[in-house]
mmCIF file of C-alpha atoms in Angstrom:
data_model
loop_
_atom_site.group_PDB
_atom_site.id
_atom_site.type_symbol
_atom_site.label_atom_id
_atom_site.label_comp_id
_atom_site.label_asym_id
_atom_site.label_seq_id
_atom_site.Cartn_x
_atom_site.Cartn_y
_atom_site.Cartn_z
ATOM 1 C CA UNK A 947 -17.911 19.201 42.378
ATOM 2 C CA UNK A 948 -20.061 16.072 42.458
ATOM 3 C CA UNK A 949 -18.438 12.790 44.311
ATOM 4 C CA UNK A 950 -16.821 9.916 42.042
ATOM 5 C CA UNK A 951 -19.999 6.983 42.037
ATOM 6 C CA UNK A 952 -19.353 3.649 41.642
ATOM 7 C CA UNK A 953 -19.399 2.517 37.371
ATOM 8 C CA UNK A 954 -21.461 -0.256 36.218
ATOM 9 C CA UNK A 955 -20.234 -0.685 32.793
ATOM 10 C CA UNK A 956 -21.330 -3.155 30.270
ATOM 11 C CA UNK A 957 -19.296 -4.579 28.007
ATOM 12 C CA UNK A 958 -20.705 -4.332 24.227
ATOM 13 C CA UNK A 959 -20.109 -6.565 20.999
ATOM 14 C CA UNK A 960 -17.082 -3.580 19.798
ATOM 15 C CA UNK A 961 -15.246 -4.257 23.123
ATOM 16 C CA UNK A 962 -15.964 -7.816 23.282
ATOM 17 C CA UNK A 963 -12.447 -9.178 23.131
ATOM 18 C CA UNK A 964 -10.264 -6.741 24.825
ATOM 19 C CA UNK A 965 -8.536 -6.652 27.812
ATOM 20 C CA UNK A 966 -9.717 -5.725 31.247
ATOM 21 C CA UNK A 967 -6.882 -2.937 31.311
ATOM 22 C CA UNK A 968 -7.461 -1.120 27.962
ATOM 23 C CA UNK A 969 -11.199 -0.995 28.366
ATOM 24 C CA UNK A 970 -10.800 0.925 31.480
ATOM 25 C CA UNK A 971 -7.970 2.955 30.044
ATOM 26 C CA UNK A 972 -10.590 3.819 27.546
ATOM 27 C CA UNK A 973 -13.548 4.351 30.006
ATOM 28 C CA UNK A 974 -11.499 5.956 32.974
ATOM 29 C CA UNK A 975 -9.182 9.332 30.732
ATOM 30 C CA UNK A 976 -7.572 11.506 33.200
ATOM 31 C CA UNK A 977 -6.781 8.383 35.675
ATOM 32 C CA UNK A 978 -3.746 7.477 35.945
ATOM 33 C CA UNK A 979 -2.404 4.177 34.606
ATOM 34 C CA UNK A 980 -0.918 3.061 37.902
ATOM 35 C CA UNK A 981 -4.247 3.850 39.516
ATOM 36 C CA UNK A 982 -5.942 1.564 37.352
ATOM 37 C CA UNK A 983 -3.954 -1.379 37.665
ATOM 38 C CA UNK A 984 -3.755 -0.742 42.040
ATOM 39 C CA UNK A 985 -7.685 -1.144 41.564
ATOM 40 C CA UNK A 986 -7.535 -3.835 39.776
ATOM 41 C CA UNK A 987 -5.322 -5.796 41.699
ATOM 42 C CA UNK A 988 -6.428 -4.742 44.850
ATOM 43 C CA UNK A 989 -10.185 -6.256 43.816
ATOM 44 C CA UNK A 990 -12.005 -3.224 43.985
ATOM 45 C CA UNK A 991 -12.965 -3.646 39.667
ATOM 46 C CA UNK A 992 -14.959 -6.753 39.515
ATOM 47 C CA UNK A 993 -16.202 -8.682 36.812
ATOM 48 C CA UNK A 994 -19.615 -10.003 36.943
ATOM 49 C CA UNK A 995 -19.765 -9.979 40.923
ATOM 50 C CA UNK A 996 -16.062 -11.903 40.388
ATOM 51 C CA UNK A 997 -11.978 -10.385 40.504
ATOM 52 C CA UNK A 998 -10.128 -10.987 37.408
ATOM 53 C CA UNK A 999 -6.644 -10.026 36.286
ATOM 54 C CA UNK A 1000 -5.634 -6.701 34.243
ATOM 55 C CA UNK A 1001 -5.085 -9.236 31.298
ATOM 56 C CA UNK A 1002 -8.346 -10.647 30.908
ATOM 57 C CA UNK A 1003 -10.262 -10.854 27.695
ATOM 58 C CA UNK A 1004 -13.108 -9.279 28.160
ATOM 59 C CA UNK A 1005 -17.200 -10.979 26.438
ATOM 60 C CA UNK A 1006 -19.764 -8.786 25.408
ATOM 61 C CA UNK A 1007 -22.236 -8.437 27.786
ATOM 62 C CA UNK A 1008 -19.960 -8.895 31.029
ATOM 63 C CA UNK A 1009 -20.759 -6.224 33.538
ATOM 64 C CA UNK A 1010 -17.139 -4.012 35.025
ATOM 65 C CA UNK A 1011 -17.983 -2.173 38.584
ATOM 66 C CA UNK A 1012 -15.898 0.407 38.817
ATOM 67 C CA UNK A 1013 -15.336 1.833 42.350
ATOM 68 C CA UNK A 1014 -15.334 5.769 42.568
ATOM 69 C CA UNK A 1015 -12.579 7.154 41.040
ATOM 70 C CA UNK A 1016 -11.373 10.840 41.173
ATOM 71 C CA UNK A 1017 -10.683 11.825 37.251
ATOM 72 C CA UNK A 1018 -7.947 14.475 36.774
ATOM 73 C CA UNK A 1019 -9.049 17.542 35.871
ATOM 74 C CA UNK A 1020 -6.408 18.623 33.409
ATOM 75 C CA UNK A 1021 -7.862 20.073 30.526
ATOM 76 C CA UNK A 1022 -8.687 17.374 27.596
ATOM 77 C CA UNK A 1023 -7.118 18.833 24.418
ATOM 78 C CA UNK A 1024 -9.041 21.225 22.344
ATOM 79 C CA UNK A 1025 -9.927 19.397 19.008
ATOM 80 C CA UNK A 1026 -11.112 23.324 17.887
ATOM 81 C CA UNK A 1027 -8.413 24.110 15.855
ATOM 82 C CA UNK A 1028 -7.987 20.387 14.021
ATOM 83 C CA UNK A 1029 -9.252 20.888 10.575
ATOM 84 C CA UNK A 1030 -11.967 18.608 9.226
ATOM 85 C CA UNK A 1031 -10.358 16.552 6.358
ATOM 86 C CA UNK A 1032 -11.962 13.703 4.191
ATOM 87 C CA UNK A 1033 -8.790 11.675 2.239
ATOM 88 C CA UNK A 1034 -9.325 10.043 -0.871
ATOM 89 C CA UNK A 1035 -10.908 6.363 -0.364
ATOM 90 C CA UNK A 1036 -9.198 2.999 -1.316
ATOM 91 C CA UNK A 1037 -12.338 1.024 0.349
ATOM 92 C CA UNK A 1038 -14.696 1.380 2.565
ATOM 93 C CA UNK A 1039 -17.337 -0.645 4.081
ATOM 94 C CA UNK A 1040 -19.375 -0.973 7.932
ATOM 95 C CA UNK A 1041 -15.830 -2.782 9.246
ATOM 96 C CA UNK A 1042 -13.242 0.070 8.000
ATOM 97 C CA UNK A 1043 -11.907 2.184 5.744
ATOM 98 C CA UNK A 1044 -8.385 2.083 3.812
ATOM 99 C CA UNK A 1045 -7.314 5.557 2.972
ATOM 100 C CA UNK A 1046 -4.604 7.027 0.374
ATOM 101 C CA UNK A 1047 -2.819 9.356 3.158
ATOM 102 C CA UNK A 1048 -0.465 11.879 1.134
ATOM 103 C CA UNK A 1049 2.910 12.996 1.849
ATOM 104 C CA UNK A 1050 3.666 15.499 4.570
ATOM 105 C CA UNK A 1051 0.231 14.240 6.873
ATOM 106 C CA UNK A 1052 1.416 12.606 10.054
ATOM 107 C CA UNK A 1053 -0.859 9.593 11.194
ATOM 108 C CA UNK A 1054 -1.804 11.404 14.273
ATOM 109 C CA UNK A 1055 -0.703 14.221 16.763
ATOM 110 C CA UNK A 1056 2.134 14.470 18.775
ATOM 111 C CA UNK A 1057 5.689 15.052 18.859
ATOM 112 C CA UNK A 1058 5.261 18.600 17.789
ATOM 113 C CA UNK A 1059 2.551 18.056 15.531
ATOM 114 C CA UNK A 1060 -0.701 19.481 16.621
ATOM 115 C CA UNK A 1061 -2.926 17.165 14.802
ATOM 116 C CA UNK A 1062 -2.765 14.194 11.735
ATOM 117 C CA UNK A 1063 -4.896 12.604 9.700
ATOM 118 C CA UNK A 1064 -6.637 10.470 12.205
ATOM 119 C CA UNK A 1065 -7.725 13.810 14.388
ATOM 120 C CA UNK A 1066 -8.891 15.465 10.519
ATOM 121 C CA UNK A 1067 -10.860 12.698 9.316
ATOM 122 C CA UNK A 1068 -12.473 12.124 13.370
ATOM 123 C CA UNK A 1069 -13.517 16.479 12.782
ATOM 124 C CA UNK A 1070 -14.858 15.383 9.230
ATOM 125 C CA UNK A 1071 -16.920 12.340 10.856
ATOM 126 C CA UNK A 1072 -18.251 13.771 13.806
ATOM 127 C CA UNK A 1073 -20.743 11.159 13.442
ATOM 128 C CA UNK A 1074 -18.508 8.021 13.255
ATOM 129 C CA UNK A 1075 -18.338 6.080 16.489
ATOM 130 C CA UNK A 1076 -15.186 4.543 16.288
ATOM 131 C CA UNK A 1077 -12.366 5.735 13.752
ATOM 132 C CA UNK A 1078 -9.207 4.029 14.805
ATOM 133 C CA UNK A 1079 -5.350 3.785 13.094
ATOM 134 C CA UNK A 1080 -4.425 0.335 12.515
ATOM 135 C CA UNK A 1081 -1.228 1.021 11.480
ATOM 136 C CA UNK A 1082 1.352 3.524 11.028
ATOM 137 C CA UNK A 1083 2.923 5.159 8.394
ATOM 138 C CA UNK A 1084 5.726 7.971 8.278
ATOM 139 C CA UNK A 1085 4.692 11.067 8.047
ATOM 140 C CA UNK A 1086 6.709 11.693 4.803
ATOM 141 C CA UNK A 1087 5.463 8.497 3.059
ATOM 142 C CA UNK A 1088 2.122 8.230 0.684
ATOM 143 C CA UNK A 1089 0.030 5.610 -0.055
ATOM 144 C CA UNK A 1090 -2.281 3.150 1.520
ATOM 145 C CA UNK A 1091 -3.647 3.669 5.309
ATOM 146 C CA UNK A 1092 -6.058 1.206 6.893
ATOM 147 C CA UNK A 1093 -8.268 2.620 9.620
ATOM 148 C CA UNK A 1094 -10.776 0.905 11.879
ATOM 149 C CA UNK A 1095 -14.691 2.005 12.322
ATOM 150 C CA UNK A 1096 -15.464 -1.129 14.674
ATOM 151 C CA UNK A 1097 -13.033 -2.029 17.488
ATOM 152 C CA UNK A 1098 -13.565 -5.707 16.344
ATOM 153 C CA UNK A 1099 -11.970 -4.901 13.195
ATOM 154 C CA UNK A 1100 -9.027 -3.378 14.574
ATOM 155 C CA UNK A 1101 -8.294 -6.152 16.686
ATOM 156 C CA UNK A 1102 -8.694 -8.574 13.884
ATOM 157 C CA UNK A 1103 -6.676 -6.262 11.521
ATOM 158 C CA UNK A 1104 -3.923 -5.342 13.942
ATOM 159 C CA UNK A 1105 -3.537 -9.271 14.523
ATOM 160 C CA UNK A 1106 -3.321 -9.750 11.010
ATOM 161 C CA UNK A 1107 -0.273 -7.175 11.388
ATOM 162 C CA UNK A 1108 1.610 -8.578 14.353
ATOM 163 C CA UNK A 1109 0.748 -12.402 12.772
ATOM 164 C CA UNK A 1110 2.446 -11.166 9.571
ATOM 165 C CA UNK A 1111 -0.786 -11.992 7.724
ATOM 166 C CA UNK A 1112 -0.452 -8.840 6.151
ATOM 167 C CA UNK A 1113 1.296 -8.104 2.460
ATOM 168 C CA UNK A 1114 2.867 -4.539 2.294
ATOM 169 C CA UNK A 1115 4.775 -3.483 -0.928
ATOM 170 C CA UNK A 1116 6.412 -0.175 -1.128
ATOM 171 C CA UNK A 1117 7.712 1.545 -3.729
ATOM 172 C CA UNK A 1118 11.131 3.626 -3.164
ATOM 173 C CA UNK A 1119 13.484 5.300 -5.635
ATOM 174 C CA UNK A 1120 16.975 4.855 -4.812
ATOM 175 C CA UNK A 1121 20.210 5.963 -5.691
ATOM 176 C CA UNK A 1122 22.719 3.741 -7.928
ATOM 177 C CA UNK A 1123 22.384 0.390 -9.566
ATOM 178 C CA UNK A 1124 20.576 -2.360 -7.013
ATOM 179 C CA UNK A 1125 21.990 -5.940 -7.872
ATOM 180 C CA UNK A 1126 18.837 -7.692 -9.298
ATOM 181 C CA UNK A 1127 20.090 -10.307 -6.993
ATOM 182 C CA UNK A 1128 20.115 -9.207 -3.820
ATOM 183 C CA UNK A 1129 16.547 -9.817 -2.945
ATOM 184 C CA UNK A 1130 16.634 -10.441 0.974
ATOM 185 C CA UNK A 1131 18.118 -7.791 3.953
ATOM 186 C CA UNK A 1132 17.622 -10.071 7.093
ATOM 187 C CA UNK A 1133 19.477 -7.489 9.252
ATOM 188 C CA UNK A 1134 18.722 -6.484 13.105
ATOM 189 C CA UNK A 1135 17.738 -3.035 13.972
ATOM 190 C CA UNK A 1136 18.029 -0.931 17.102
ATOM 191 C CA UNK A 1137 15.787 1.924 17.972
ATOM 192 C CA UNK A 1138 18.507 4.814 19.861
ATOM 193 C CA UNK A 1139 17.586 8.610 20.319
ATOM 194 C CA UNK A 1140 19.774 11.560 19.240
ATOM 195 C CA UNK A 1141 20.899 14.211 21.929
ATOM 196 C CA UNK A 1142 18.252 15.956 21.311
ATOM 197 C CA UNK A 1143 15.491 13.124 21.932
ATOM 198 C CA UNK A 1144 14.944 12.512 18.143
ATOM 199 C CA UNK A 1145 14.006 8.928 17.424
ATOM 200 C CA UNK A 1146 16.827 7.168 15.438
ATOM 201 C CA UNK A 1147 16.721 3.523 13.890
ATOM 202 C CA UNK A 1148 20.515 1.540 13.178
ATOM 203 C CA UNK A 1149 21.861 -1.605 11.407
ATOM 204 C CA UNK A 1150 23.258 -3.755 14.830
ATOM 205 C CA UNK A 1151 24.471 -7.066 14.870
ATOM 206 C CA UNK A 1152 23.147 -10.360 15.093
ATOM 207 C CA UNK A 1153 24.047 -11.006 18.769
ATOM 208 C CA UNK A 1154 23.055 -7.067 19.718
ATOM 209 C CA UNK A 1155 21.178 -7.280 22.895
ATOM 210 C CA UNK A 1156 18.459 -4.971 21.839
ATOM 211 C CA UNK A 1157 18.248 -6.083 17.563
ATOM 212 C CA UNK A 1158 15.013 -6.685 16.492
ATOM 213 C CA UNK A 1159 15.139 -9.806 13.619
ATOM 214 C CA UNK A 1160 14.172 -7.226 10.594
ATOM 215 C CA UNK A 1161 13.499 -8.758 6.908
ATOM 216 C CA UNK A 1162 12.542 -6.659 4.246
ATOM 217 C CA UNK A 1163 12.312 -8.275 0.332
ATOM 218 C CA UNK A 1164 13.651 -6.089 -2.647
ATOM 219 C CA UNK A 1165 12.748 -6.522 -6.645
ATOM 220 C CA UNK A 1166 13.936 -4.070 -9.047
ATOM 221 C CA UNK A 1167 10.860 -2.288 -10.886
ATOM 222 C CA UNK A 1168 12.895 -0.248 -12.881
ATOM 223 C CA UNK A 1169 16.283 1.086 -13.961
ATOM 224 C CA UNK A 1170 17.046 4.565 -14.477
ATOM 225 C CA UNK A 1171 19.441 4.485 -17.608
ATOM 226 C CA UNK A 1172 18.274 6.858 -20.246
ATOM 227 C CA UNK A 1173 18.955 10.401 -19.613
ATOM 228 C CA UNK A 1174 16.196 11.365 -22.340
ATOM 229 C CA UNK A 1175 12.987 10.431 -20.040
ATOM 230 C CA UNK A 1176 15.047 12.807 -17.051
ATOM 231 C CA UNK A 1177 13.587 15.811 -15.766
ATOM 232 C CA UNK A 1178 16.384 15.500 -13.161
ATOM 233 C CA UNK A 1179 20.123 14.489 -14.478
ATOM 234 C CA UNK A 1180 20.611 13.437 -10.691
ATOM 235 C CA UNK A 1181 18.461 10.668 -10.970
ATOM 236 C CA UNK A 1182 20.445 8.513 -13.647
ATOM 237 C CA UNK A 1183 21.581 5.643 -12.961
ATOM 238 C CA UNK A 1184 18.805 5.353 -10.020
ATOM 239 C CA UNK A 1185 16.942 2.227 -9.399
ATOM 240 C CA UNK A 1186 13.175 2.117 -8.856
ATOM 241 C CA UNK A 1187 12.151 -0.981 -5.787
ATOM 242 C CA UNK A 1188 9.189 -3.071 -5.253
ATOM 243 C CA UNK A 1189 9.636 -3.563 -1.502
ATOM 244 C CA UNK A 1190 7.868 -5.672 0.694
ATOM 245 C CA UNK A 1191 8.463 -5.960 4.668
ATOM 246 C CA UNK A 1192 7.978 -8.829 6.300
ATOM 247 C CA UNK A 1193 8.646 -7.181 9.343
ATOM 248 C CA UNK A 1194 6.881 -3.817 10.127
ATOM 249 C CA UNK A 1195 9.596 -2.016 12.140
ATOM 250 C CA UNK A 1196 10.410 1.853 12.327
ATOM 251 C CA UNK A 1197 11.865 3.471 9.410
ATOM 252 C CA UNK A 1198 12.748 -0.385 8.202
ATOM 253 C CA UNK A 1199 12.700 0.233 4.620
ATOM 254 C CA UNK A 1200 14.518 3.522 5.067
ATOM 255 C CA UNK A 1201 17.225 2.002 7.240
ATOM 256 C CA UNK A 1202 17.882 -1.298 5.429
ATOM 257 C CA UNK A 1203 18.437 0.545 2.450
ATOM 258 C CA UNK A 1204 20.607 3.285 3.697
ATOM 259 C CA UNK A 1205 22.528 0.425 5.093
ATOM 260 C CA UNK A 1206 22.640 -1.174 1.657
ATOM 261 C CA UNK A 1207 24.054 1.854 0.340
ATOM 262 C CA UNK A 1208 21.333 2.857 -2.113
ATOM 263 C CA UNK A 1209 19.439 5.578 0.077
ATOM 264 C CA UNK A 1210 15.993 6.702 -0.643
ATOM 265 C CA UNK A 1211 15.655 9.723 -2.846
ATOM 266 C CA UNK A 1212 14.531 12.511 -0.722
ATOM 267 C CA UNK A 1213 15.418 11.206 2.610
ATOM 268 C CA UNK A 1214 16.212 13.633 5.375
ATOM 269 C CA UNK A 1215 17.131 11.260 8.295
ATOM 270 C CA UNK A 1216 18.848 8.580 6.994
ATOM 271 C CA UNK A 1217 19.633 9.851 3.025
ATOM 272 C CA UNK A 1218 22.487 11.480 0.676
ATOM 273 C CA UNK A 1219 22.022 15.436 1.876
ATOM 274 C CA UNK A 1220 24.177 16.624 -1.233
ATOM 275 C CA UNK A 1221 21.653 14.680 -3.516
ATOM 276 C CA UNK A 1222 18.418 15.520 -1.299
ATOM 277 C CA UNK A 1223 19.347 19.530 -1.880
ATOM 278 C CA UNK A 1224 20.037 19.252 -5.755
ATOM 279 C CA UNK A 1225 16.762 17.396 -5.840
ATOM 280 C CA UNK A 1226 14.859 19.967 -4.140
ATOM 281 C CA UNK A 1227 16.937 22.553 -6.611
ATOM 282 C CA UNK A 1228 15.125 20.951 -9.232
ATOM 283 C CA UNK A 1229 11.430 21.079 -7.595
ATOM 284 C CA UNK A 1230 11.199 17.957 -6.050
ATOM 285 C CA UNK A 1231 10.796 18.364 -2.492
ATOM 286 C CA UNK A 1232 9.229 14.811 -0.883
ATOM 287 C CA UNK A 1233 10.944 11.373 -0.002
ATOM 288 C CA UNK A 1234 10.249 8.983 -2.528
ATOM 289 C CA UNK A 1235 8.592 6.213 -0.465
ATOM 290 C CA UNK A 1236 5.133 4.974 -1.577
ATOM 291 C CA UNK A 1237 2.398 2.642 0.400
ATOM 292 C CA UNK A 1238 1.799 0.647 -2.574
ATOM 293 C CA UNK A 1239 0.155 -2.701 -2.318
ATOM 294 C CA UNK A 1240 -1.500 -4.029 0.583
ATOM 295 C CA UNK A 1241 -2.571 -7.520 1.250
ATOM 296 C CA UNK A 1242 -4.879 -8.460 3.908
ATOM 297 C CA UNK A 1243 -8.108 -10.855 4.693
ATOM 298 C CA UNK A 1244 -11.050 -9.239 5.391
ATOM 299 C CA UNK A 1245 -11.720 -8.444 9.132
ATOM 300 C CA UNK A 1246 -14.889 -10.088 8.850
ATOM 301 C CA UNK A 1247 -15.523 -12.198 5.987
ATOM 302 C CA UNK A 1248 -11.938 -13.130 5.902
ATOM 303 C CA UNK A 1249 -11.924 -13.066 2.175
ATOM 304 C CA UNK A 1250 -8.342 -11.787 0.945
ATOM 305 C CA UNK A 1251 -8.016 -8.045 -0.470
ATOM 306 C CA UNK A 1252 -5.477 -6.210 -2.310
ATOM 307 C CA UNK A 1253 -5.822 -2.584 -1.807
ATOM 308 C CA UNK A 1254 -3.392 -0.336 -3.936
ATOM 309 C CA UNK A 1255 -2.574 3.302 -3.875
ATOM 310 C CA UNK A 1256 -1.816 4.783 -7.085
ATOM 311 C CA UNK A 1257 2.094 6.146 -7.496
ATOM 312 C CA UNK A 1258 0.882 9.767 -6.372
ATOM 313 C CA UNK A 1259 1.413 12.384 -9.395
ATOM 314 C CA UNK A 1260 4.547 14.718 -7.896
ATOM 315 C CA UNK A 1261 6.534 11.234 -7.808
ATOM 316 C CA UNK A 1262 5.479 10.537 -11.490
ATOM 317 C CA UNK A 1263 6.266 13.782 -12.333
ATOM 318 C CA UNK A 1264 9.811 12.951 -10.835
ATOM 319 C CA UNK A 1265 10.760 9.382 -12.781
ATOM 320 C CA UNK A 1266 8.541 9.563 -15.964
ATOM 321 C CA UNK A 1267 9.988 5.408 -16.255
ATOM 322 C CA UNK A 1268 6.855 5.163 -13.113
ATOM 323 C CA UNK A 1269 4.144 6.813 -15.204
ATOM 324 C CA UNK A 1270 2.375 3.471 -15.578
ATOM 325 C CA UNK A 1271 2.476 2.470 -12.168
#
């Protein structure tokens, strides 16, 4: 086995802007993370000739030396048995892609699943030098996905996100009557883990240690009062949302709902069980949460978007009221 050598890495215009620590992360797989940061702090990485901190924003064209570093030699995971898949396109351009991501995909692998939608479409694009999630959706829930094909973009876009630049409107079904005025849940939630290590999201209150300030918007699309335009007698009296976060927590919609005591139709962590198996009785079989609208600017010309994901046809199928959606 050949000796580590020393790294001269330049910096190019799709790293410019990161930090110091994530473009070695990216450069040095198999080395551990506490590795990385003893040689940074120790001075043996330099920057142009110079030490700089783990933090530092990195400018195309600046020159890392690396000192020799041993890389593990655990096995990188096989990408042999991820299928190639293409998903239908919202947009596209040289910057990135936004991408209608079905029900039942995960965003990526892990956590018992062997591969999502960002391995698929990376086995589809062999070509593509950069394909990178944005942002995250749950694996039962449709609609729209951005992903980045410049690392540029996805730190302007993932800014966007954490700067709550960003317009996302969902659409759920959910059971009973919502009052058309309750229009704001401003409600902390709590991330917790089951016995079994199963990820777990909770209503706590305002003074909870650990709450995370969660606000989620509500309109009423559409009541469900006319047992006629059923397929499913178990969805009367149901109420169609227009849901926006302002807030992009885990499972927020789904929790703040639940909490609300209209639960999503279909949902298997936080929903009605007795109505999720007379639903699935009837043929209906997916959580009816939709990716709707999102509103963003433009990673590089900054001019504002809308990109919408059409209601997907098996939830159309389920609430005929949504056919024009």
């Amino acid at each position: 086995m050949n000796a580590p050598q020393v790294l001269h890495l330049t910096v190019d215009e799709d790293a410019a802007g990161q930090r110091l620590d994530n473009f070695l992360f990216r450069h040095l797989k198999g080395v551990p993370k506490t590795h990385v940061y003893r040689i940074v702090r120790s001075g043996e990485v330099r920057l142009n000739k110079g030490r700089v901190g783990a933090e530092h924003k990195l400018v195309a064209g600046d020159v890392v030396r690396v000192p020799p570093v041993r890389v593990s030699a655990e096995p990188q995971p096989s990408t042999a048995h991820v299928p190639a898949r293409e998903f239908p396109v919202l947009f596209e351009d040289d910057a990135f892609l936004a991408i209608h991501k079905p029900a039942g995909v995960a965003v990526h692998g892990g956590s018992g699943v062997s591969s999502g939608g960002i391995e698929q479409l990376r086995q589809a694009r062999p070509q593509a030098r950069c394909l990178e999630l944005v942002h995250r959706l749950d694996r039962e829930t449709s609609g729209v996905l951005l992903i980045a094909k410049k690392r540029s973009a996805l730190r302007q876009l993932q800014d966007q996100f954490r700067e709550r630049v960003t317009g996302k409107t969902y659409l759920a079904l959910v059971k009973g009557v919502w009052p058309v005025n309750r229009k704001v849940l401003d409600q902390p939630l709590h991330k917790y883990l089951l016995p079994d290590g199963e990820r777990r999201v909770k209503v706590v209150a305002a003074d909870h240690p650990d709450g995370m300030r969660s606000v989620t918007l509500v309109q009423v699309v559409a009541q469900v009062n006319d047992p006629a335009e059923l397929q499913v007698e178990d969805l009367l009296g149901c109420s169609l949302l227009a849901v926006t976060i302002k807030t992009g927590r885990t499972h927020q919609i789904r929790v703040h709902l639940s909490h609300a005591g209209h639960v999503i139709a279909g949902d298997d962590k936080y929903g009605d069980f007795e109505w999720n198996r007379a639903l699935v009785k009837a043929g209906h079989k997916r959580m009816f949460l939709h990716a709707w609208k999102l509103a963003l600017n433009h990673p590089v010309s900054q001019q504002a978007m809308e990109l919408q994901a059409a209601l997907p046809l098996e939830l159309r199928n389920m609430l005929p009221t949504a056919q024009s959606i």
